[in-house]
Tab-separated table of C-alpha atoms and ligand atoms in Angstrom:
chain	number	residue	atom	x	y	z
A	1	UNK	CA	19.108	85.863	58.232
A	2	UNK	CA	18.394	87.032	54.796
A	3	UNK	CA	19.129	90.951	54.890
A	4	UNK	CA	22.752	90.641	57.028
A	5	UNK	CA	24.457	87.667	57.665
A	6	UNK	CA	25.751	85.970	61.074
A	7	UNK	CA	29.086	87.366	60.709
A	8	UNK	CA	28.007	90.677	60.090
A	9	UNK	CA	25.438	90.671	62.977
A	10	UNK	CA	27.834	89.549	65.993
A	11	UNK	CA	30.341	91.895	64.149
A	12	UNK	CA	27.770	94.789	65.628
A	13	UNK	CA	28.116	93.198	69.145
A	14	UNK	CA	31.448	94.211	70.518
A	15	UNK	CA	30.688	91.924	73.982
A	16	UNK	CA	31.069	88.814	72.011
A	17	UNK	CA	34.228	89.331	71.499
A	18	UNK	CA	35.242	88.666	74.832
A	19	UNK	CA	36.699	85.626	76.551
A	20	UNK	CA	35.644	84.610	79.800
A	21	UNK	CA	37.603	82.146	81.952
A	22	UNK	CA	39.851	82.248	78.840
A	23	UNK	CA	37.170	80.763	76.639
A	24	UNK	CA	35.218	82.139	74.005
A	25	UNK	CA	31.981	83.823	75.887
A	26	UNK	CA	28.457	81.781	74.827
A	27	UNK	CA	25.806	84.602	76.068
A	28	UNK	CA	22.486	82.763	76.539
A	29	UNK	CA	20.715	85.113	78.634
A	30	UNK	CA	19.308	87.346	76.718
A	31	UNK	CA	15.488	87.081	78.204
A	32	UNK	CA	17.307	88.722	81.215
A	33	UNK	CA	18.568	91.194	79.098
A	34	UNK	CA	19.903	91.581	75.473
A	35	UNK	CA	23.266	92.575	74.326
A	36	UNK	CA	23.809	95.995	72.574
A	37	UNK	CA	25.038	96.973	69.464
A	38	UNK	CA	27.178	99.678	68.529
A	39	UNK	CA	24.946	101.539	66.779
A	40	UNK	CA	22.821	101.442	70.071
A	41	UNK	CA	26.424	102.516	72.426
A	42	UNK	CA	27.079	105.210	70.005
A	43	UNK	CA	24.124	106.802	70.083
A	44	UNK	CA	23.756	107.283	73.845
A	45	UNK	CA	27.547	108.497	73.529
A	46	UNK	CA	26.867	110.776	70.782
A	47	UNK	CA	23.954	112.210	72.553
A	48	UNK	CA	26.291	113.036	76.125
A	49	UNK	CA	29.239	114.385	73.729
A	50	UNK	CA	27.252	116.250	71.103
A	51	UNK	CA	24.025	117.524	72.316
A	52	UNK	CA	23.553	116.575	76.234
A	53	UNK	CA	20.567	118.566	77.484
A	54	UNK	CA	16.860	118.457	78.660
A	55	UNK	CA	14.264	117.895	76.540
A	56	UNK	CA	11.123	119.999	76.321
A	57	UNK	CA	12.594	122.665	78.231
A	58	UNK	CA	15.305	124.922	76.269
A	59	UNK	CA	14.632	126.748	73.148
A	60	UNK	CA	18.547	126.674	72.367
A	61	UNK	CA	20.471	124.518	70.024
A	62	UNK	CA	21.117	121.670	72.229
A	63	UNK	CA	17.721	121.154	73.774
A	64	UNK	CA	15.912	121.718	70.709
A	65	UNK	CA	18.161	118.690	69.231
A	66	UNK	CA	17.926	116.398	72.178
A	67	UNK	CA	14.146	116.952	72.077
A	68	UNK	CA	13.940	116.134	68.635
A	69	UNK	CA	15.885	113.122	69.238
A	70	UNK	CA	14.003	111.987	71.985
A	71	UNK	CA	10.678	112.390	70.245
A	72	UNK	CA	11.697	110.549	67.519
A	73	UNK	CA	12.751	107.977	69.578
A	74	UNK	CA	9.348	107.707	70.317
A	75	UNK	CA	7.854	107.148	66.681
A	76	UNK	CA	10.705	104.364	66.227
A	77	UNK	CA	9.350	102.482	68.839
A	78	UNK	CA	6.188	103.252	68.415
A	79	UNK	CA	6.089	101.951	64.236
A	80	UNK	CA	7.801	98.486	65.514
A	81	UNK	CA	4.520	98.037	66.765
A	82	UNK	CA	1.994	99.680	64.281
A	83	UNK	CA	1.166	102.107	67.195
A	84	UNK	CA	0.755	105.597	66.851
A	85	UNK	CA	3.344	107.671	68.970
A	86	UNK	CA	1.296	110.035	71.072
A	87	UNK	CA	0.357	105.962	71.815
A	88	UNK	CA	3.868	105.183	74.046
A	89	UNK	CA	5.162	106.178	77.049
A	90	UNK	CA	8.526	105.791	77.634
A	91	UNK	CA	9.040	104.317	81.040
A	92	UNK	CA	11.687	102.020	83.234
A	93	UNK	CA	10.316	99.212	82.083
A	94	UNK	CA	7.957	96.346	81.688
A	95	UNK	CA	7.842	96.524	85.397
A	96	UNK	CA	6.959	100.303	85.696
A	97	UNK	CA	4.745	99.646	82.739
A	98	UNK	CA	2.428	97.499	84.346
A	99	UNK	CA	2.760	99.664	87.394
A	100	UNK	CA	1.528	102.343	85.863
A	101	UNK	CA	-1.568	100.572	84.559
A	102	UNK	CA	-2.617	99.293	87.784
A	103	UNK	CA	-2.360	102.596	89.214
A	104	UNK	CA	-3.954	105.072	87.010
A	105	UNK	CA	-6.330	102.842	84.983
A	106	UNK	CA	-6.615	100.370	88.092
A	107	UNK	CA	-7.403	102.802	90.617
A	108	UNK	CA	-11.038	103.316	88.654
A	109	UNK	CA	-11.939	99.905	89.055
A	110	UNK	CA	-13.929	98.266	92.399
A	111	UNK	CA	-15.757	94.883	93.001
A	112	UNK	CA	-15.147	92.907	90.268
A	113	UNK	CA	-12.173	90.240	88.781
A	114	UNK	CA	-8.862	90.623	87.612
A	115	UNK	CA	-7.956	87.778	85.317
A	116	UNK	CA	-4.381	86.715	85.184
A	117	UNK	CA	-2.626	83.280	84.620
A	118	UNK	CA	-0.065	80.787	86.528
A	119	UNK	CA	2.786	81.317	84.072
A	120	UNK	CA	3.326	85.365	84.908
A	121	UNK	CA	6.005	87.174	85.824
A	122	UNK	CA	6.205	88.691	89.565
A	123	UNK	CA	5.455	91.979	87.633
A	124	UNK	CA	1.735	90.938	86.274
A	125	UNK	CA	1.461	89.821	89.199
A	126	UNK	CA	2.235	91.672	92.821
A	127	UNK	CA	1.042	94.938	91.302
A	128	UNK	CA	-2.767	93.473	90.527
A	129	UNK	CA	-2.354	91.566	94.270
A	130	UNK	CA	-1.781	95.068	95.796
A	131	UNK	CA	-4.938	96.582	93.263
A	132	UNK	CA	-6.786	93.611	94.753
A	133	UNK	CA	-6.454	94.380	98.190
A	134	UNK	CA	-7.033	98.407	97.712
A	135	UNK	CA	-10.609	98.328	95.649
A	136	UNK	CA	-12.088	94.788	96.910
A	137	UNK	CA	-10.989	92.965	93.589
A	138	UNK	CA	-10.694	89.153	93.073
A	139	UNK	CA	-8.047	87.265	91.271
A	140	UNK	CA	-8.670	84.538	89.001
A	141	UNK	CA	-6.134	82.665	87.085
A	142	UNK	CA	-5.762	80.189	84.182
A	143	UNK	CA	-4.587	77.475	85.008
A	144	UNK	CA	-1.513	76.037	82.439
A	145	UNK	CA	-2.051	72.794	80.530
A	146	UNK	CA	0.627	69.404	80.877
A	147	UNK	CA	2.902	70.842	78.058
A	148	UNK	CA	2.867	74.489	79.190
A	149	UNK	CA	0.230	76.407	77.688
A	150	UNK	CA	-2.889	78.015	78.880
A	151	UNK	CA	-5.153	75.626	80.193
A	152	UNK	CA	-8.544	77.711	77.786
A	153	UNK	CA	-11.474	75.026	78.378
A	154	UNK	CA	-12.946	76.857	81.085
A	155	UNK	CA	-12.093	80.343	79.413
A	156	UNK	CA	-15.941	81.057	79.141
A	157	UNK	CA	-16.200	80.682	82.617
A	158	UNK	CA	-13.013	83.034	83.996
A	159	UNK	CA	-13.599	85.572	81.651
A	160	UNK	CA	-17.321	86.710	82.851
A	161	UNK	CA	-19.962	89.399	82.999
A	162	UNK	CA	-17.448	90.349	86.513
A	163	UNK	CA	-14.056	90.534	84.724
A	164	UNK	CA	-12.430	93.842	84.848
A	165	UNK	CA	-9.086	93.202	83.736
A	166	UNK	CA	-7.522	90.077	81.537
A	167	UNK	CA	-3.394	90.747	81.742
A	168	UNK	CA	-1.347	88.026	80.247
A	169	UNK	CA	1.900	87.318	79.488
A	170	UNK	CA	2.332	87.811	76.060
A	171	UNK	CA	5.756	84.788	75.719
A	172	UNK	CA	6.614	82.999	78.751
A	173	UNK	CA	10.052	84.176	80.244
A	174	UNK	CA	10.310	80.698	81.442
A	175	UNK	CA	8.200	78.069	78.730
A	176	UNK	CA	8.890	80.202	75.756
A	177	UNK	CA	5.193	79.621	75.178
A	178	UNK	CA	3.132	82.215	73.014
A	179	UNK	CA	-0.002	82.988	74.169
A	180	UNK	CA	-2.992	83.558	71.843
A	181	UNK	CA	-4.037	87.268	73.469
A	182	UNK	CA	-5.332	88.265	69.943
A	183	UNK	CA	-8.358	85.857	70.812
A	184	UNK	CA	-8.181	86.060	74.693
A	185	UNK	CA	-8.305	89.947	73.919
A	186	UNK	CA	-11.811	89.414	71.649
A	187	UNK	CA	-13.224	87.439	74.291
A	188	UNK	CA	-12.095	89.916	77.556
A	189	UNK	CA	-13.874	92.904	74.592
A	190	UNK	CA	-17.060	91.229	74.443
A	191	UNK	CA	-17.393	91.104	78.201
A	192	UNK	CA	-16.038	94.523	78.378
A	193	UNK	CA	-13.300	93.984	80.112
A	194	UNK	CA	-9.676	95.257	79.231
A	195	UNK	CA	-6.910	93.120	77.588
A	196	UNK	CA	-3.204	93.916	78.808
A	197	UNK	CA	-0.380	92.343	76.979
A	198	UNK	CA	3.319	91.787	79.045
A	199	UNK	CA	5.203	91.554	76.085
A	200	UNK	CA	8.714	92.090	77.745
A	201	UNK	CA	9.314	88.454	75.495
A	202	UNK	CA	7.146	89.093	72.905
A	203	UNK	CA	8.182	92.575	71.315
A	204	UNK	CA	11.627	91.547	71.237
A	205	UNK	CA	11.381	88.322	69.347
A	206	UNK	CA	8.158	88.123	67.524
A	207	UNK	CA	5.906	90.622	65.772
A	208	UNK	CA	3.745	92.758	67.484
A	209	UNK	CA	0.814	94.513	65.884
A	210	UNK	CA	-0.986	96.346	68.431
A	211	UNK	CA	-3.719	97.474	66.065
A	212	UNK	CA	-4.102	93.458	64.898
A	213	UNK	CA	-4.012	92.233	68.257
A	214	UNK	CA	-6.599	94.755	69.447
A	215	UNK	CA	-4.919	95.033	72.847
A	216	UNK	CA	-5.598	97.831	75.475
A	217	UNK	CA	-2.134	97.893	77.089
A	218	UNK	CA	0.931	96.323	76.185
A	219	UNK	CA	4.487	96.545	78.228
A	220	UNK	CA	7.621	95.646	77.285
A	221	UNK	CA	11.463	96.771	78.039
A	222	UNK	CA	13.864	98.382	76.008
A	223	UNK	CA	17.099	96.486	77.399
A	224	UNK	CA	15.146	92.862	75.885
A	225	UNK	CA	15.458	94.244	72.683
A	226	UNK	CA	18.870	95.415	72.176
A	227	UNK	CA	18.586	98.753	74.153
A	228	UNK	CA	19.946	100.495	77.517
A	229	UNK	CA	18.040	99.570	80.862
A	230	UNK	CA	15.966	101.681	82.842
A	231	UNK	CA	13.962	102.289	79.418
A	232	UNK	CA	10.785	100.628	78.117
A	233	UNK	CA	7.570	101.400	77.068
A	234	UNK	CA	3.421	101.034	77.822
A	235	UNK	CA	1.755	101.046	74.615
A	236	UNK	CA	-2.124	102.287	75.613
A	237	UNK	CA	-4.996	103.362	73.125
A	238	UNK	CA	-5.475	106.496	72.900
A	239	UNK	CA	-8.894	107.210	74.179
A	240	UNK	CA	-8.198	105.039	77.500
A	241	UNK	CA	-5.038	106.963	78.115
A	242	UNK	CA	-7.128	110.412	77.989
A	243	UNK	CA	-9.223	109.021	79.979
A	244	UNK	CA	-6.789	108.244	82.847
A	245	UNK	CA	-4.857	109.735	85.588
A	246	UNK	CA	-1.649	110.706	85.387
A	247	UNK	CA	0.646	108.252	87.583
A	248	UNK	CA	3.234	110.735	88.544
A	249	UNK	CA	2.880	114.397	89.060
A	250	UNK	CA	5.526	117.084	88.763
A	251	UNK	CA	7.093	118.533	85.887
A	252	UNK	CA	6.668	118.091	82.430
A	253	UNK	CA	3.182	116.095	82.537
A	254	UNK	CA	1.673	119.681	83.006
A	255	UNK	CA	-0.323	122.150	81.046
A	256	UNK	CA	-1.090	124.612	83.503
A	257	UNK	CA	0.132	125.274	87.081
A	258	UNK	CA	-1.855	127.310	89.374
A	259	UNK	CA	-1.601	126.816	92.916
A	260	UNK	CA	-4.495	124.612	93.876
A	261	UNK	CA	-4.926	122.645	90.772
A	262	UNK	CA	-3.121	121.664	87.833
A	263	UNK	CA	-3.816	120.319	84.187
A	264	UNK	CA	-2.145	118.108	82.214
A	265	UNK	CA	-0.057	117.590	79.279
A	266	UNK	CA	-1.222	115.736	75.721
A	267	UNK	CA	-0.935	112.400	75.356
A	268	UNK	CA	2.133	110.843	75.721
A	269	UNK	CA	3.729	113.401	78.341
A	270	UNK	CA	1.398	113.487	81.001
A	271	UNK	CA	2.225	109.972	81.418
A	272	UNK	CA	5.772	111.236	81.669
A	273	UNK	CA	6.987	113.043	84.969
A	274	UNK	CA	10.077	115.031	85.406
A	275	UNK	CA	13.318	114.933	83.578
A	276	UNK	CA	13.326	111.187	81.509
A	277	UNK	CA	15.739	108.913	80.579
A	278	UNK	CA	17.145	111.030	77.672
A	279	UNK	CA	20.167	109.058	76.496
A	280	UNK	CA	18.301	105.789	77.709
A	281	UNK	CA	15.257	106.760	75.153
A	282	UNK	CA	16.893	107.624	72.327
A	283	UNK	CA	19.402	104.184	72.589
A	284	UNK	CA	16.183	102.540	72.651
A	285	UNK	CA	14.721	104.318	69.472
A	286	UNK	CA	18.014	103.009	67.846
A	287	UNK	CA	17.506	99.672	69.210
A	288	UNK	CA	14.307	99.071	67.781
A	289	UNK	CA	15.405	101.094	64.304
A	290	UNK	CA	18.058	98.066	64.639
A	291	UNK	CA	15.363	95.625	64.909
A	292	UNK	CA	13.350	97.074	61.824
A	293	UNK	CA	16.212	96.787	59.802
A	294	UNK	CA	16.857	93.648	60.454
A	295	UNK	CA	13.143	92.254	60.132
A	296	UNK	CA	11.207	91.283	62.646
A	297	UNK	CA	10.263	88.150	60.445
A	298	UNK	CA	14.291	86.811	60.275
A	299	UNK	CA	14.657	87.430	63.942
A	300	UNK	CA	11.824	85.065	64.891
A	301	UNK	CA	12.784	82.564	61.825
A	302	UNK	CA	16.519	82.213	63.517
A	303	UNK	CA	15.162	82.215	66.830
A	304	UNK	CA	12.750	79.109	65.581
A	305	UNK	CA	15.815	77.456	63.776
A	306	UNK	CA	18.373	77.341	66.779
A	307	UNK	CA	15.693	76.599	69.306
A	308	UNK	CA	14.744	73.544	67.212
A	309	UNK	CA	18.149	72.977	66.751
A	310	UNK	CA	18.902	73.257	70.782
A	311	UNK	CA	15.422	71.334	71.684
A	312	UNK	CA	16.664	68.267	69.781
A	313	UNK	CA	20.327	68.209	71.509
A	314	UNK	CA	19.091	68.686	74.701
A	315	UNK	CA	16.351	65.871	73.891
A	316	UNK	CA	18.708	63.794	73.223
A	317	UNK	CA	20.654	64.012	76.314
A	318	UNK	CA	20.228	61.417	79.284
A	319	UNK	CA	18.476	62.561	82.239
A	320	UNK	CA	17.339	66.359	81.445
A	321	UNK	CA	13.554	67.274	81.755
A	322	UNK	CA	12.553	70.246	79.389
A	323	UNK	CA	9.621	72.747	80.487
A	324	UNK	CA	7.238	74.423	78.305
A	325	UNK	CA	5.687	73.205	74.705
A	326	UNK	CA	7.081	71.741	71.584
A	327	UNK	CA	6.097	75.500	69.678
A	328	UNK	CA	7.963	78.219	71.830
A	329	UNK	CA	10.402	81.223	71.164
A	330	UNK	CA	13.890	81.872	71.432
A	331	UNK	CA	14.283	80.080	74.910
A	332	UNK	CA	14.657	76.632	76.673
A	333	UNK	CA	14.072	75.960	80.319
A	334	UNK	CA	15.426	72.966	81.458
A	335	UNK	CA	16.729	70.708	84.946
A	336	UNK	CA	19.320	67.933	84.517
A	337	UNK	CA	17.675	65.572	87.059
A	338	UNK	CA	19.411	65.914	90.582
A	339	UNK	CA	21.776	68.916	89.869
A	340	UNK	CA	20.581	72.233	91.414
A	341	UNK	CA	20.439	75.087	88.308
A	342	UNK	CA	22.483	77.012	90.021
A	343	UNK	CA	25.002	74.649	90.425
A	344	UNK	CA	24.621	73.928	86.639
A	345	UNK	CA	24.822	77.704	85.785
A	346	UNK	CA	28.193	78.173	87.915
A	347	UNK	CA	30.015	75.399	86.557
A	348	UNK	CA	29.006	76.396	82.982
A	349	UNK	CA	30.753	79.824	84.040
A	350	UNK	CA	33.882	78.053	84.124
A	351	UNK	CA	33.452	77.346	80.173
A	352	UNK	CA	32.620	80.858	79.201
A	353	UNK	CA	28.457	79.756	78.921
A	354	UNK	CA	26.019	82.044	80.219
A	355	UNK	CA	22.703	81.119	81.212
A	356	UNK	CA	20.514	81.736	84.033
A	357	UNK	CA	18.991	79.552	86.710
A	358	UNK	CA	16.798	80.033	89.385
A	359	UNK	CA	12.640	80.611	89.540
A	360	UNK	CA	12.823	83.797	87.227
A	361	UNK	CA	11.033	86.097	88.922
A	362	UNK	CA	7.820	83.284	88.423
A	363	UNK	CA	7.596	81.410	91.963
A	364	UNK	CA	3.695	80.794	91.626
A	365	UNK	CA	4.890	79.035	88.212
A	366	UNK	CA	7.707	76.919	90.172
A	367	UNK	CA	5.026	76.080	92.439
A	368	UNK	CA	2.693	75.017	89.776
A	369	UNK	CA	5.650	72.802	88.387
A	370	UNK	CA	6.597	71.408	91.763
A	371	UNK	CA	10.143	72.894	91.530
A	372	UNK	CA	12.234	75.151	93.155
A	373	UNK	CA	13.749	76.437	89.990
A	374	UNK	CA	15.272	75.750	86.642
A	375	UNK	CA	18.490	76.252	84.081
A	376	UNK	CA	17.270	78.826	81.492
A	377	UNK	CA	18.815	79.534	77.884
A	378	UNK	CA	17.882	81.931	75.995
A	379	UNK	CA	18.849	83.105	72.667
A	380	UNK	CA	18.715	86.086	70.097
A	381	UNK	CA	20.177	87.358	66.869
A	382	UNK	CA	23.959	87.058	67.812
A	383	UNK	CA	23.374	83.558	68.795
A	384	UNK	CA	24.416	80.265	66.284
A	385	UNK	CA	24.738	76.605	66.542
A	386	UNK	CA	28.111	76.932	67.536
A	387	UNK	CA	26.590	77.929	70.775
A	388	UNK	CA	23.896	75.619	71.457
A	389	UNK	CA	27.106	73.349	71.051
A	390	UNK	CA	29.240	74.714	73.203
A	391	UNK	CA	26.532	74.803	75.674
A	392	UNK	CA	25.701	70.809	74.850
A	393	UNK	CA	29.331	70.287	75.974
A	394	UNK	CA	29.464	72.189	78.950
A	395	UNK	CA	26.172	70.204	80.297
A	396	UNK	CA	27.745	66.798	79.662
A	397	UNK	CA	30.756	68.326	81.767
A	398	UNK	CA	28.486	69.145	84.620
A	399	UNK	CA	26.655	65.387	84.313
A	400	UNK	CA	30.551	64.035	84.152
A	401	UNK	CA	31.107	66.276	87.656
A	402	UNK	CA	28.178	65.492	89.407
A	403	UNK	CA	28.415	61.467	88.746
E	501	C6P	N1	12.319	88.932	83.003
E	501	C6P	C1	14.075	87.264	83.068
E	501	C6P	O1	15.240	86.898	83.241
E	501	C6P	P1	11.805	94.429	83.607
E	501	C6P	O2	12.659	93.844	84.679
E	501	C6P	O3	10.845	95.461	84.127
E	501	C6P	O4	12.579	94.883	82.425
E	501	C6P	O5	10.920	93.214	83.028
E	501	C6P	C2	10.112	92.463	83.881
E	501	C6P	C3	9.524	91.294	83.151
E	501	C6P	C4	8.155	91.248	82.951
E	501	C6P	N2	7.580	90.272	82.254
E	501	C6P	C5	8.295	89.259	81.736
E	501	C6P	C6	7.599	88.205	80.941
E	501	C6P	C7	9.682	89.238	81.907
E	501	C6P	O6	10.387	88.236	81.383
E	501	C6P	C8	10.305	90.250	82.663
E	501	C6P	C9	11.780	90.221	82.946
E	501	C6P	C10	13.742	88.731	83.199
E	501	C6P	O7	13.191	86.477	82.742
E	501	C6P	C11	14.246	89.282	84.491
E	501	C6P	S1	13.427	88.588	85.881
């Protein structure tokens, strides 16, 4: 980290100061979901003792602040991402992202394809399955190469004169691997279908560029990337959001009320219904001010250094298969041959190590890699080599239990 060092960064994390099973606590789960810093906790708590009150509603003190803050919120995350703000909707989350999507833009679309990939997350997945079903779509998937990636050499075939809808995961929750949607994005254009980026992995760890990548749609959650949960954003051009339905209807999204018919708000509230997660949006505006300040640039740098760093101990250890390619971010999915993950991830609890194991919300993936699940760690900012060792030791300990 060039700009703030180590120290200084897990200095802003008042978590890692805590001991677990008397040990010193090793947090790699952060794909799950990020830490917070303080700046992030004293924000929400400066917005419920200083200024708690609904946005877009008062024209008193409070609301006008709170409003302010919550717009603003919006441009944060919004310049992270080179978007423009009217451009993001604040919603729960990746999940409600992609929702929202394949309701309101989805809802347009009959007879045709819906291009998606083995690797995704139950959330690109089950909503375009229930789309599918609804308007007489069919699903078509990549299929992933030996090492992880996406399998492109029949790309010219899948994405046809029929597609609809490409959605990809933008990183792999699982392989770490980075997909190339700038170029699957180009191709999915010149067919004229629509690119949609799950970026839940990628917006926290790598940079983003909407206007670069050319994508329609991109999702992602603020709790990845060092903010609350229940908060997250769709990033949607503008002329395709006008162009849609609302998802939810009620207060807020309107313009006009009359009692048979309604119109709605400017871009982004009508995509926002009722009261929203006030204190969640504005920690999540902080969170990605957080992320600015730090660079985008030294986040991924670290994240390459310690997952080289990790890839090479856990190489060398006997008897553990790694998943996913050689060039990945910030996380390792592994299985120490014969020993269940979870039974790897409950005795590493004992040392203070946190990691996650399990099928990650990606079944069709564990399918595809004829497992029932695997050990996951994943790192961020706060995390150092001291770490990776730690969590080195812990797996020998589970290889000595297991013998
Ligand atoms: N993956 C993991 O441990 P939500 O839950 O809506 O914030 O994010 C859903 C989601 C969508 N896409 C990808 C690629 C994701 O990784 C996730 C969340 C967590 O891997 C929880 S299952």
């Amino acid at each position: 980290m060039k700009l703030l060092s180590m120290n200084e960064i897990r200095e802003d994390f008042p978590i890692l100061n805590r001991k677990i099973n008397g040990k010193r606590m090793v947090y790699l789960d952060s794909a799950a979901t990020s830490q917070k810093p303080v700046q992030v906790i004293k924000a929400i708590e400066d917005y419920y003792r200083n200024y708690n009150a609904n946005v877009h509603r008062g024209i008193y003190q409070l609301s006008v602040e709170a409003t302010e803050a919550y717009e603003s919120a919006h441009d944060e995350v919004a310049s992270l991402i080179n978007a423009n703000p009217e451009e993001i909707i604040f919603t729960k989350g990746t999940t409600e992202s992609l929702n929202l999507v394949a309701y309101s833009l989805g809802n347009r679309i009959r007879d045709g394809e819906i291009l998606l990939s083995k690797m995704e997350h139950h959330s690109n997945l089950v909503p375009w399955q229930q789309l599918a079903k609804r308007n007489n779509l069919k699903l078509k998937f990549f299929d992933l190469t030996d090492d992880g990636e996406l399998d492109l050499s029949n790309i010219d075939e899948l994405i046809n004169k029929n597609t609809k809808i490409v959605s990809l995961t933008h990183v792999s929750n699982v392989l770490g691997t980075i997909n190339p949607v700038k170029e699957i994005a180009k191709i999915a254009h010149e067919n004229n279908a629509l690119f949609i980026a799950d970026s839940a992995q990628g917006v926290p760890h790598i940079e983003v560029n909407v206007k670069n990548l050319d994508v329609d749609f991109l999702a992602f959650s603020g709790h990845k990337m060092l903010g609350p949960t229940g908060i997250g954003a769709l990033y949607g051009k503008k002329e395709i959001l006008e162009e849609m339905d609302p998802f939810m209807f009620g207060g807020d999204m309107i313009r006009e009320v009359k009692l048979n018919e309604s119109t709605w708000n400017t871009l982004p509230w009508k995509f926002e219904a009722g009261t929203p997660n006030i204190s969640g949006g504005i920690g999540f505006g902080v969170a990605a001010k957080y992320i600015k300040r730090i660079g985008i640039d030294n986040i991924e740098n670290h994240e390459k250094n310690i997952v080289k760093y990790a890839y090479d101990k856990l190489n060398e250890m006997d008897n553990v298969e790694i998943y996913g390619p050689e060039k990945r971010s910030g996380l390792i999915s592994f299985n120490l041959k014969g020993i269940h993950a979870h039974d790897v991830s409950s005795i590493l609890d004992e040392s203070g190590i946190a990691i996650r194991g399990g099928h990650h919300c990606c079944m069709p993936l564990m399918e595809h890699l004829g497992i029932a699940g695997n050990a996951r760690a994943s790192f961020y900012i706060y995390n150092n080599e001291e770490d990776v060792d730690t969590l080195v030791k812990g797996l020998e300990e589970v290889k000595r239990i297991f013998k």
